[in-house]
Amino acid sequence: MSEQPELTVQGWGPGSSRVATVAEPGDAAEGSLELTRDPDLATALPKAARRHLAGELGWEPRPTPPVAVADIRLAPSRLPADVHDALVALLGADHVRTDREARLRRAGGKSYLDLLRRREGDASDAPDAVVLPGSTEQTAALLALCAEHGVVVVPFGGGTSVVGGLSGMDPDDRPSLSVDLSRMAALTDVDVASSLVTAGPGMRGPALEEALGAHGLTLGHLPQSWEYATLGGYAATRSAGQSSTGVGRFDDLVAGLTLATPSGVLELGHPPASAAGPDLLGLALGSEGALGIITGLRLRVRPAPRARLYEGWSFRTWADGLAGLQRLARHDLLPDVVRLSDPDETRANLLNAGGTGARLLRGVLRARRRGEGCLLVVGWEGLPQVVRARRRAVLAVLREHGAARVGRRVGESWRRHRFAAPYLRDRLMDAGLLVETLETAATWTALPAVYDAVRTALQRSLGRPGKRPLLMTHVSHGYATGASLYVTVLADRDDDLPLQQWLTAKRAATEALLAAGGTLTHHHAVGADHRPWLEREVGPLGVEVLRAVKARLDPQGICNPGVLLPD
Amino acid sequence: MSEQPELTVQGWGPGSSRVATVAEPGDAAEGSLELTRDPDLATALPKAARRHLAGELGWEPRPTPPVAVADIRLAPSRLPADVHDALVALLGADHVRTDREARLRRAGGKSYLDLLRRREGDASDAPDAVVLPGSTEQTAALLALCAEHGVVVVPFGGGTSVVGGLSGMDPDDRPSLSVDLSRMAALTDVDVASSLVTAGPGMRGPALEEALGAHGLTLGHLPQSWEYATLGGYAATRSAGQSSTGVGRFDDLVAGLTLATPSGVLELGHPPASAAGPDLLGLALGSEGALGIITGLRLRVRPAPRARLYEGWSFRTWADGLAGLQRLARHDLLPDVVRLSDPDETRANLLNAGGTGARLLRGVLRARRRGEGCLLVVGWEGLPQVVRARRRAVLAVLREHGAARVGRRVGESWRRHRFAAPYLRDRLMDAGLLVETLETAATWTALPAVYDAVRTALQRSLGRPGKRPLLMTHVSHGYATGASLYVTVLADRDDDLPLQQWLTAKRAATEALLAAGGTLTHHHAVGADHRPWLEREVGPLGVEVLRAVKARLDPQGICNPGVLLPD
């Protein structure tokens, strides 16, 4: 493989970012607090891609660097002394931190809005202190303590929320704690026969996969934030990974979990399945810290795949591509990874692709008298004979829908660079760009209308004379009943009102996708950013049910009050 | 097929029964109210089976017929006149019934306890009236009316609960209504592209499959109660069907539903998937009428299978069989139908099997120098090439675990007789037998201990000098993480204290399976019978969360107060 020409087919999405990355606890250096490294766009984007972007967007690359870390404004900690002392008595002095660096590192997540605020030197959303509990019992005790003293708690895993999940906003403006779960990050039980493992909420994907690898197992949950995001965060936000079409959403991989709440500890889930009343595990999934803190997870794992096959295909049109996927979906034939890019994303990816590989791919498409069309990346993992049989069934359908094979190199390149895109964001922002993503899902029937509605809304909202946004969309997850849409937005930033520019566009896109039948969010969660629309999704009585559950588990409303439920 | 000798491989479970069956509404005759037909056991069980049972159980066949229908005791209706008039104004006089037959037909379900009570002439659990709403709006209005007047409502679908789901018990002893959903039984929308259909809660399996067949579709949910049970009941009880290993539990097939509650109407679910907060749809599934009444369902369907292949295999031992299934499960290779009988069930099935087919099968086993061993029925449905590929992968694993193929005839016989077993129950009860089933599920690791614990508890509880129960167990559903166990219990009935005999045995079995790591119920639901153990399953705080949800949706506690939540 290493002798073949390199081809880089990247996405552009966030999900994580290098800004103020939190290193493993206990690291002496804990990584750099620099807001950006390697700010030279020229080394990051091929010239053709920069030219394409400038032409598409009406964008003039310009230096718009973030403020220096030393200049970020941070208010003094408001944690009352008696609460501080009680926390030290509970957790030990090493695990109660009020220093500037600890607080800055847990301020906000990785949304464009979060990054904008911090680049401008605003860390007003930083917690008043950071605590690191080491067990379910310590977490439950700290929640009881905070409930008693009126201190807000915001769980912190990887810090990769892109929907304001760490905002810590509180209508009563009480002091707030960031509850960092990185001390609870071990694999504590492996039941190979039952394909079940038990792990701490602070464990990250790479560490988990390494530990599982020793047993010949894998979890297979690979969102773009995989290098930083944690198991507890996946569960709290109902994450989906890049292979979720095959292995299932994170919801499907959670067989049980422990939720510490101010009112006590819930042990939920009974694998393999139960009919003993309503599904309480499903209430903890997606609870985003608003009902309590996840302190342990029982996960469904599988044997490490013996075969892995990724390849690229090209459809002539977006409609052809959707029709082909829908057909596969109906017959339960979808591969484990399915990623169909629309024409704008396909073109941008080809321009962004470096090396002779991209030239080769463009050559293949030309030789077949095709335009750039729509690129499909498909992947299978598992037992060799099953991978072969599943693939054979798929190829026939793809060909019937006019797709042409463009080879394994494209698929393998996507797989190797699957976590790379977020690293580009800081450099694009440094050069004056708005960069953000949004996502939704809809039934196969509603999907084309949702796609059109979102694009039209964003084009109208972000278009100005001589300027227009670049909207790159792909189907990222397929289901029998529909699929998700993932939209990456690039636009020339409004340097005067950058927050307002995106808030307006996001509002327009959200209203449009809801009206067309899309869901508010397919895998980014509600956070602070989607709160105003939760009622549109579940109805006023649905919101009231959630409020009733929260009132029972968190009567003082200290659990992440800035997310999920509308004011 | 019709020229081949007939082989009958039956289970023995209930799930439905012919006792007091409710016919389609609008039928002039509405079927017979006779409690049993064809009570001659000789025509129902082969002589060898009767001899086997008598020997195993220490049972002397004796006539213990039910009382005549006319002698069943029913209290006068307590529905207040003003409520009756308001209901007539809302629904029309035809849809508010207080006659003896309407009330008797909705008294209780099909558990052994329910049948015992009615056979003895006791219908004290009958509702005071039966109402038949025709829409979500009428159902919501009737719930509001009942909340205002303090009238209990018990939804009625197929009447096939085997856990006392229709008990209607109320600590405040208020009048009760049976809300029969048979008028809301239409397929109202078919979205072929999205594999989604919308249907009413009162629709039964055969009617749904017939309507779907016209579109080349199937739901594929086939519990033993299929001929009578309704879609709303499946959702309210978290049902699993005989093909659920392949097509998924009913939970997995519900993309959305409408729940009418005394506080308003909830529209839940957003296909294909959403991360917009906790899963409220999962709260409505399994709510058993205690949170409101399901008035509409959006279901995930699939193309009608083009190929279907069922076959039988034989393992030497139960442990071999479990190990083989576990291996298939780990690698996601389980067939759509998986049914592994333990030695006692295998032997009973062979004895119960009529015709030359059974002799042939016994001949095959003898020729291979095998005892009866453990019979495995497996089945695949779908696209021919996929069925072939999946089967090939399975055969290798089965052979590695020492299984021998016993052919398609056994598989096809099981498929044809899959709904037959319940029809045997009444005749067995007429002849002095205790006949009941119970079920659980556990991880692959815990499953052998759960199996042993349940058997030991039942043998101890039901054994008396000269008498012992026959316990026939099978794995009915497989998952990556574990499997279900379905136990059919036959014993000589204690004619003096028949209710007490089973209550004691059931309590012992439940305590034993919970202690060994099993779930309270895998697909029968909580009902009235499992209520005392719900707290063992979800913990005291879990019960409190459910109470908080109920208090928000049903503040007067009128919704099926006798089920789900402990007193």
PDB file of C-alpha atoms in Angstrom, chain A residues 123-337:
ATOM      1  CA  ALA A 123     -13.983  32.390  28.418  1.00  0.00           C
ATOM      2  CA  SER A 124     -16.945  33.613  30.425  1.00  0.00           C
ATOM      3  CA  ASP A 125     -18.419  30.130  30.092  1.00  0.00           C
ATOM      4  CA  ALA A 126     -15.524  28.550  32.002  1.00  0.00           C
ATOM      5  CA  PRO A 127     -16.454  26.563  35.129  1.00  0.00           C
ATOM      6  CA  ASP A 128     -15.593  27.975  38.564  1.00  0.00           C
ATOM      7  CA  ALA A 129     -13.696  24.802  39.393  1.00  0.00           C
ATOM      8  CA  VAL A 130     -12.843  21.384  38.018  1.00  0.00           C
ATOM      9  CA  VAL A 131     -13.309  18.218  40.056  1.00  0.00           C
ATOM     10  CA  LEU A 132     -12.208  14.702  39.176  1.00  0.00           C
ATOM     11  CA  PRO A 133     -14.201  12.002  40.978  1.00  0.00           C
ATOM     12  CA  GLY A 134     -12.787   8.476  40.963  1.00  0.00           C
ATOM     13  CA  SER A 135     -15.880   6.319  41.408  1.00  0.00           C
ATOM     14  CA  THR A 136     -19.655   6.133  41.165  1.00  0.00           C
ATOM     15  CA  GLU A 137     -19.852   6.602  44.922  1.00  0.00           C
ATOM     16  CA  GLN A 138     -17.724   9.779  44.832  1.00  0.00           C
ATOM     17  CA  THR A 139     -19.784  11.110  41.925  1.00  0.00           C
ATOM     18  CA  ALA A 140     -23.063  10.464  43.730  1.00  0.00           C
ATOM     19  CA  ALA A 141     -21.711  12.099  46.896  1.00  0.00           C
ATOM     20  CA  LEU A 142     -20.507  15.138  44.981  1.00  0.00           C
ATOM     21  CA  LEU A 143     -23.900  15.497  43.277  1.00  0.00           C
ATOM     22  CA  ALA A 144     -25.640  15.375  46.655  1.00  0.00           C
ATOM     23  CA  LEU A 145     -23.201  17.971  47.991  1.00  0.00           C
ATOM     24  CA  CYS A 146     -23.756  20.272  45.018  1.00  0.00           C
ATOM     25  CA  ALA A 147     -27.539  19.885  45.272  1.00  0.00           C
ATOM     26  CA  GLU A 148     -27.331  20.883  48.915  1.00  0.00           C
ATOM     27  CA  HIS A 149     -25.199  23.954  48.190  1.00  0.00           C
ATOM     28  CA  GLY A 150     -26.735  25.058  44.904  1.00  0.00           C
ATOM     29  CA  VAL A 151     -23.709  24.426  42.712  1.00  0.00           C
ATOM     30  CA  VAL A 152     -24.212  23.545  39.042  1.00  0.00           C
ATOM     31  CA  VAL A 153     -22.421  20.450  37.650  1.00  0.00           C
ATOM     32  CA  VAL A 154     -21.408  19.954  34.021  1.00  0.00           C
ATOM     33  CA  PRO A 155     -19.878  16.568  33.136  1.00  0.00           C
ATOM     34  CA  PHE A 156     -16.713  16.744  31.039  1.00  0.00           C
ATOM     35  CA  GLY A 157     -15.484  13.896  28.873  1.00  0.00           C
ATOM     36  CA  GLY A 158     -13.590  14.788  25.708  1.00  0.00           C
ATOM     37  CA  GLY A 159     -14.858  18.340  25.446  1.00  0.00           C
ATOM     38  CA  THR A 160     -15.845  17.743  21.823  1.00  0.00           C
ATOM     39  CA  SER A 161     -19.495  18.861  21.898  1.00  0.00           C
ATOM     40  CA  VAL A 162     -20.408  20.837  18.782  1.00  0.00           C
ATOM     41  CA  VAL A 163     -23.820  21.950  20.103  1.00  0.00           C
ATOM     42  CA  GLY A 164     -22.901  23.863  23.242  1.00  0.00           C
ATOM     43  CA  GLY A 165     -23.238  20.818  25.463  1.00  0.00           C
ATOM     44  CA  LEU A 166     -20.724  22.248  27.931  1.00  0.00           C
ATOM     45  CA  SER A 167     -22.187  25.732  28.074  1.00  0.00           C
ATOM     46  CA  GLY A 168     -22.848  25.586  31.810  1.00  0.00           C
ATOM     47  CA  MET A 169     -25.420  28.377  31.451  1.00  0.00           C
ATOM     48  CA  ASP A 170     -27.715  28.600  34.446  1.00  0.00           C
ATOM     49  CA  PRO A 171     -30.785  30.832  34.699  1.00  0.00           C
ATOM     50  CA  ASP A 172     -29.976  31.358  38.385  1.00  0.00           C
ATOM     51  CA  ASP A 173     -26.299  32.099  37.679  1.00  0.00           C
ATOM     52  CA  ARG A 174     -25.062  29.721  40.381  1.00  0.00           C
ATOM     53  CA  PRO A 175     -21.388  28.729  40.627  1.00  0.00           C
ATOM     54  CA  SER A 176     -20.518  25.775  38.418  1.00  0.00           C
ATOM     55  CA  LEU A 177     -18.263  22.728  38.532  1.00  0.00           C
ATOM     56  CA  SER A 178     -16.825  20.879  35.590  1.00  0.00           C
ATOM     57  CA  VAL A 179     -16.879  17.187  36.548  1.00  0.00           C
ATOM     58  CA  ASP A 180     -13.977  15.695  34.614  1.00  0.00           C
ATOM     59  CA  LEU A 181     -14.422  11.939  34.264  1.00  0.00           C
ATOM     60  CA  SER A 182     -10.907  11.135  33.106  1.00  0.00           C
ATOM     61  CA  ARG A 183     -10.043   9.248  36.303  1.00  0.00           C
ATOM     62  CA  MET A 184     -12.823   6.758  35.550  1.00  0.00           C
ATOM     63  CA  ALA A 185     -11.370   5.482  32.313  1.00  0.00           C
ATOM     64  CA  ALA A 186     -10.589   1.800  32.757  1.00  0.00           C
ATOM     65  CA  LEU A 187     -11.867  -1.363  31.157  1.00  0.00           C
ATOM     66  CA  THR A 188     -12.996  -3.249  34.257  1.00  0.00           C
ATOM     67  CA  ASP A 189     -14.660  -6.404  32.944  1.00  0.00           C
ATOM     68  CA  VAL A 190     -14.507  -8.437  29.735  1.00  0.00           C
ATOM     69  CA  ASP A 191     -17.095 -11.174  29.093  1.00  0.00           C
ATOM     70  CA  VAL A 192     -15.977 -12.613  25.758  1.00  0.00           C
ATOM     71  CA  ALA A 193     -18.728 -15.231  25.559  1.00  0.00           C
ATOM     72  CA  SER A 194     -21.449 -12.611  25.982  1.00  0.00           C
ATOM     73  CA  SER A 195     -19.701  -9.957  23.849  1.00  0.00           C
ATOM     74  CA  LEU A 196     -19.994  -7.547  26.786  1.00  0.00           C
ATOM     75  CA  VAL A 197     -17.429  -5.316  28.474  1.00  0.00           C
ATOM     76  CA  THR A 198     -17.654  -2.828  31.328  1.00  0.00           C
ATOM     77  CA  ALA A 199     -15.772   0.459  31.090  1.00  0.00           C
ATOM     78  CA  GLY A 200     -15.532   3.849  32.743  1.00  0.00           C
ATOM     79  CA  PRO A 201     -17.191   6.924  31.207  1.00  0.00           C
ATOM     80  CA  GLY A 202     -13.917   8.810  30.782  1.00  0.00           C
ATOM     81  CA  MET A 203     -12.341   6.181  28.540  1.00  0.00           C
ATOM     82  CA  ARG A 204     -11.532   7.327  25.023  1.00  0.00           C
ATOM     83  CA  GLY A 205     -11.916   5.364  21.804  1.00  0.00           C
ATOM     84  CA  PRO A 206      -8.232   4.655  21.128  1.00  0.00           C
ATOM     85  CA  ALA A 207      -7.573   3.401  24.664  1.00  0.00           C
ATOM     86  CA  LEU A 208     -10.670   1.216  24.582  1.00  0.00           C
ATOM     87  CA  GLU A 209      -9.845  -0.265  21.195  1.00  0.00           C
ATOM     88  CA  GLU A 210      -6.302  -0.991  22.319  1.00  0.00           C
ATOM     89  CA  ALA A 211      -7.516  -2.756  25.464  1.00  0.00           C
ATOM     90  CA  LEU A 212     -10.149  -4.706  23.508  1.00  0.00           C
ATOM     91  CA  GLY A 213      -7.607  -5.655  20.866  1.00  0.00           C
ATOM     92  CA  ALA A 214      -5.768  -7.722  23.457  1.00  0.00           C
ATOM     93  CA  HIS A 215      -8.900  -9.895  23.664  1.00  0.00           C
ATOM     94  CA  GLY A 216      -9.443 -10.029  19.890  1.00  0.00           C
ATOM     95  CA  LEU A 217     -12.416  -7.675  20.252  1.00  0.00           C
ATOM     96  CA  THR A 218     -13.513  -4.279  18.953  1.00  0.00           C
ATOM     97  CA  LEU A 219     -16.292  -1.809  19.744  1.00  0.00           C
ATOM     98  CA  GLY A 220     -16.206  -0.277  16.270  1.00  0.00           C
ATOM     99  CA  HIS A 221     -17.671   3.103  17.242  1.00  0.00           C
ATOM    100  CA  LEU A 222     -15.719   5.651  15.224  1.00  0.00           C
ATOM    101  CA  PRO A 223     -17.125   9.169  15.133  1.00  0.00           C
ATOM    102  CA  GLN A 224     -14.874  11.907  13.750  1.00  0.00           C
ATOM    103  CA  SER A 225     -14.171  12.996  17.344  1.00  0.00           C
ATOM    104  CA  TRP A 226     -12.874   9.489  18.159  1.00  0.00           C
ATOM    105  CA  GLU A 227      -9.400  10.576  19.247  1.00  0.00           C
ATOM    106  CA  TYR A 228     -10.780  12.747  22.079  1.00  0.00           C
ATOM    107  CA  ALA A 229     -14.421  11.906  22.775  1.00  0.00           C
ATOM    108  CA  THR A 230     -15.276   9.568  25.671  1.00  0.00           C
ATOM    109  CA  LEU A 231     -17.652   6.661  26.198  1.00  0.00           C
ATOM    110  CA  GLY A 232     -19.773   8.628  28.656  1.00  0.00           C
ATOM    111  CA  GLY A 233     -20.080  11.447  26.147  1.00  0.00           C
ATOM    112  CA  TYR A 234     -21.119   9.076  23.382  1.00  0.00           C
ATOM    113  CA  ALA A 235     -23.914   7.740  25.582  1.00  0.00           C
ATOM    114  CA  ALA A 236     -25.018  11.125  26.891  1.00  0.00           C
ATOM    115  CA  THR A 237     -25.326  12.526  23.359  1.00  0.00           C
ATOM    116  CA  ARG A 238     -26.574   9.453  21.454  1.00  0.00           C
ATOM    117  CA  SER A 239     -23.543   9.507  19.196  1.00  0.00           C
ATOM    118  CA  ALA A 240     -23.264   7.820  15.810  1.00  0.00           C
ATOM    119  CA  GLY A 241     -19.962   6.700  14.353  1.00  0.00           C
ATOM    120  CA  GLN A 242     -18.732   6.376  10.811  1.00  0.00           C
ATOM    121  CA  SER A 243     -19.462   2.630  10.839  1.00  0.00           C
ATOM    122  CA  SER A 244     -22.828   2.967  12.561  1.00  0.00           C
ATOM    123  CA  THR A 245     -24.712   1.823   9.503  1.00  0.00           C
ATOM    124  CA  GLY A 246     -23.155  -1.565  10.169  1.00  0.00           C
ATOM    125  CA  VAL A 247     -22.393  -1.799  13.884  1.00  0.00           C
ATOM    126  CA  GLY A 248     -25.267   0.398  15.037  1.00  0.00           C
ATOM    127  CA  ARG A 249     -25.509   3.769  16.723  1.00  0.00           C
ATOM    128  CA  PHE A 250     -23.870   4.091  20.132  1.00  0.00           C
ATOM    129  CA  ASP A 251     -27.371   3.625  21.615  1.00  0.00           C
ATOM    130  CA  ASP A 252     -27.365   0.138  20.132  1.00  0.00           C
ATOM    131  CA  LEU A 253     -23.987  -0.661  21.687  1.00  0.00           C
ATOM    132  CA  VAL A 254     -24.957   0.257  25.251  1.00  0.00           C
ATOM    133  CA  ALA A 255     -26.284  -2.808  27.066  1.00  0.00           C
ATOM    134  CA  GLY A 256     -26.365  -1.061  30.414  1.00  0.00           C
ATOM    135  CA  LEU A 257     -25.157   1.972  32.296  1.00  0.00           C
ATOM    136  CA  THR A 258     -24.855   3.515  35.725  1.00  0.00           C
ATOM    137  CA  LEU A 259     -26.302   6.999  36.161  1.00  0.00           C
ATOM    138  CA  ALA A 260     -25.430   8.887  39.326  1.00  0.00           C
ATOM    139  CA  THR A 261     -28.062  11.517  40.097  1.00  0.00           C
ATOM    140  CA  PRO A 262     -28.637  13.933  42.980  1.00  0.00           C
ATOM    141  CA  SER A 263     -31.419  11.563  44.120  1.00  0.00           C
ATOM    142  CA  GLY A 264     -29.379   8.360  43.987  1.00  0.00           C
ATOM    143  CA  VAL A 265     -27.838   5.909  41.570  1.00  0.00           C
ATOM    144  CA  LEU A 266     -29.686   4.173  38.724  1.00  0.00           C
ATOM    145  CA  GLU A 267     -28.435   0.853  37.310  1.00  0.00           C
ATOM    146  CA  LEU A 268     -30.128   0.479  33.945  1.00  0.00           C
ATOM    147  CA  GLY A 269     -30.288  -2.119  31.194  1.00  0.00           C
ATOM    148  CA  HIS A 270     -30.595  -5.872  31.307  1.00  0.00           C
ATOM    149  CA  PRO A 271     -28.835  -7.612  28.409  1.00  0.00           C
ATOM    150  CA  PRO A 272     -29.678  -9.182  26.120  1.00  0.00           C
ATOM    151  CA  ALA A 273     -33.234  -7.760  26.227  1.00  0.00           C
ATOM    152  CA  SER A 274     -36.149  -7.281  28.561  1.00  0.00           C
ATOM    153  CA  ALA A 275     -39.862  -6.516  28.420  1.00  0.00           C
ATOM    154  CA  ALA A 276     -40.005  -5.388  32.044  1.00  0.00           C
ATOM    155  CA  GLY A 277     -41.741  -2.081  31.478  1.00  0.00           C
ATOM    156  CA  PRO A 278     -40.720   1.112  29.640  1.00  0.00           C
ATOM    157  CA  ASP A 279     -37.085   1.489  28.613  1.00  0.00           C
ATOM    158  CA  LEU A 280     -35.340   3.517  31.315  1.00  0.00           C
ATOM    159  CA  LEU A 281     -31.929   2.958  29.734  1.00  0.00           C
ATOM    160  CA  GLY A 282     -33.214   4.948  26.752  1.00  0.00           C
ATOM    161  CA  LEU A 283     -33.954   7.863  29.094  1.00  0.00           C
ATOM    162  CA  ALA A 284     -30.347   7.984  30.290  1.00  0.00           C
ATOM    163  CA  LEU A 285     -29.019   7.819  26.735  1.00  0.00           C
ATOM    164  CA  GLY A 286     -29.238  11.345  25.350  1.00  0.00           C
ATOM    165  CA  SER A 287     -29.700  12.888  28.783  1.00  0.00           C
ATOM    166  CA  GLU A 288     -26.664  15.146  28.184  1.00  0.00           C
ATOM    167  CA  GLY A 289     -25.797  15.524  31.851  1.00  0.00           C
ATOM    168  CA  ALA A 290     -29.201  17.045  32.600  1.00  0.00           C
ATOM    169  CA  LEU A 291     -30.418  14.040  34.619  1.00  0.00           C
ATOM    170  CA  GLY A 292     -27.136  13.059  36.224  1.00  0.00           C
ATOM    171  CA  ILE A 293     -23.681  11.793  35.365  1.00  0.00           C
ATOM    172  CA  ILE A 294     -22.943   8.485  33.646  1.00  0.00           C
ATOM    173  CA  THR A 295     -20.336   6.685  35.756  1.00  0.00           C
ATOM    174  CA  GLY A 296     -20.113   3.284  34.069  1.00  0.00           C
ATOM    175  CA  LEU A 297     -21.089   1.564  30.850  1.00  0.00           C
ATOM    176  CA  ARG A 298     -21.671  -2.005  29.762  1.00  0.00           C
ATOM    177  CA  LEU A 299     -20.984  -2.192  26.054  1.00  0.00           C
ATOM    178  CA  ARG A 300     -21.681  -4.714  23.358  1.00  0.00           C
ATOM    179  CA  VAL A 301     -18.448  -5.556  21.526  1.00  0.00           C
ATOM    180  CA  ARG A 302     -17.659  -7.898  18.639  1.00  0.00           C
ATOM    181  CA  PRO A 303     -14.748  -9.936  17.336  1.00  0.00           C
ATOM    182  CA  ALA A 304     -12.070  -7.832  15.656  1.00  0.00           C
ATOM    183  CA  PRO A 305     -12.760  -8.047  11.922  1.00  0.00           C
ATOM    184  CA  ARG A 306     -10.669 -10.562   9.972  1.00  0.00           C
ATOM    185  CA  ALA A 307     -11.456  -8.856   6.681  1.00  0.00           C
ATOM    186  CA  ARG A 308     -11.901  -5.202   5.832  1.00  0.00           C
ATOM    187  CA  LEU A 309     -12.766  -3.851   2.436  1.00  0.00           C
ATOM    188  CA  TYR A 310     -13.334  -0.195   1.509  1.00  0.00           C
ATOM    189  CA  GLU A 311     -13.938   1.067  -1.982  1.00  0.00           C
ATOM    190  CA  GLY A 312     -15.205   4.024  -3.962  1.00  0.00           C
ATOM    191  CA  TRP A 313     -18.041   4.211  -6.458  1.00  0.00           C
ATOM    192  CA  SER A 314     -19.353   7.080  -8.529  1.00  0.00           C
ATOM    193  CA  PHE A 315     -22.997   7.860  -9.278  1.00  0.00           C
ATOM    194  CA  ARG A 316     -23.891  10.228 -12.107  1.00  0.00           C
ATOM    195  CA  THR A 317     -26.331  12.211  -9.978  1.00  0.00           C
ATOM    196  CA  TRP A 318     -27.376  12.747  -6.351  1.00  0.00           C
ATOM    197  CA  ALA A 319     -30.824  11.335  -7.160  1.00  0.00           C
ATOM    198  CA  ASP A 320     -29.243   8.180  -8.614  1.00  0.00           C
ATOM    199  CA  GLY A 321     -27.120   7.817  -5.509  1.00  0.00           C
ATOM    200  CA  LEU A 322     -30.041   8.202  -3.111  1.00  0.00           C
ATOM    201  CA  ALA A 323     -32.120   5.744  -5.144  1.00  0.00           C
ATOM    202  CA  GLY A 324     -29.305   3.188  -5.059  1.00  0.00           C
ATOM    203  CA  LEU A 325     -28.826   3.487  -1.307  1.00  0.00           C
ATOM    204  CA  GLN A 326     -32.560   3.352  -0.681  1.00  0.00           C
ATOM    205  CA  ARG A 327     -32.753   0.105  -2.632  1.00  0.00           C
ATOM    206  CA  LEU A 328     -29.895  -1.405  -0.621  1.00  0.00           C
ATOM    207  CA  ALA A 329     -31.534  -0.206   2.585  1.00  0.00           C
ATOM    208  CA  ARG A 330     -34.897  -1.794   1.825  1.00  0.00           C
ATOM    209  CA  HIS A 331     -33.250  -5.169   1.364  1.00  0.00           C
ATOM    210  CA  ASP A 332     -31.003  -4.899   4.424  1.00  0.00           C
ATOM    211  CA  LEU A 333     -27.951  -4.862   2.163  1.00  0.00           C
ATOM    212  CA  LEU A 334     -26.294  -1.620   3.326  1.00  0.00           C
ATOM    213  CA  PRO A 335     -22.544  -1.977   3.909  1.00  0.00           C
ATOM    214  CA  ASP A 336     -21.060  -1.152   7.321  1.00  0.00           C
ATOM    215  CA  VAL A 337     -19.834   2.229   6.083  1.00  0.00           C
TER     216      VAL A 337
END
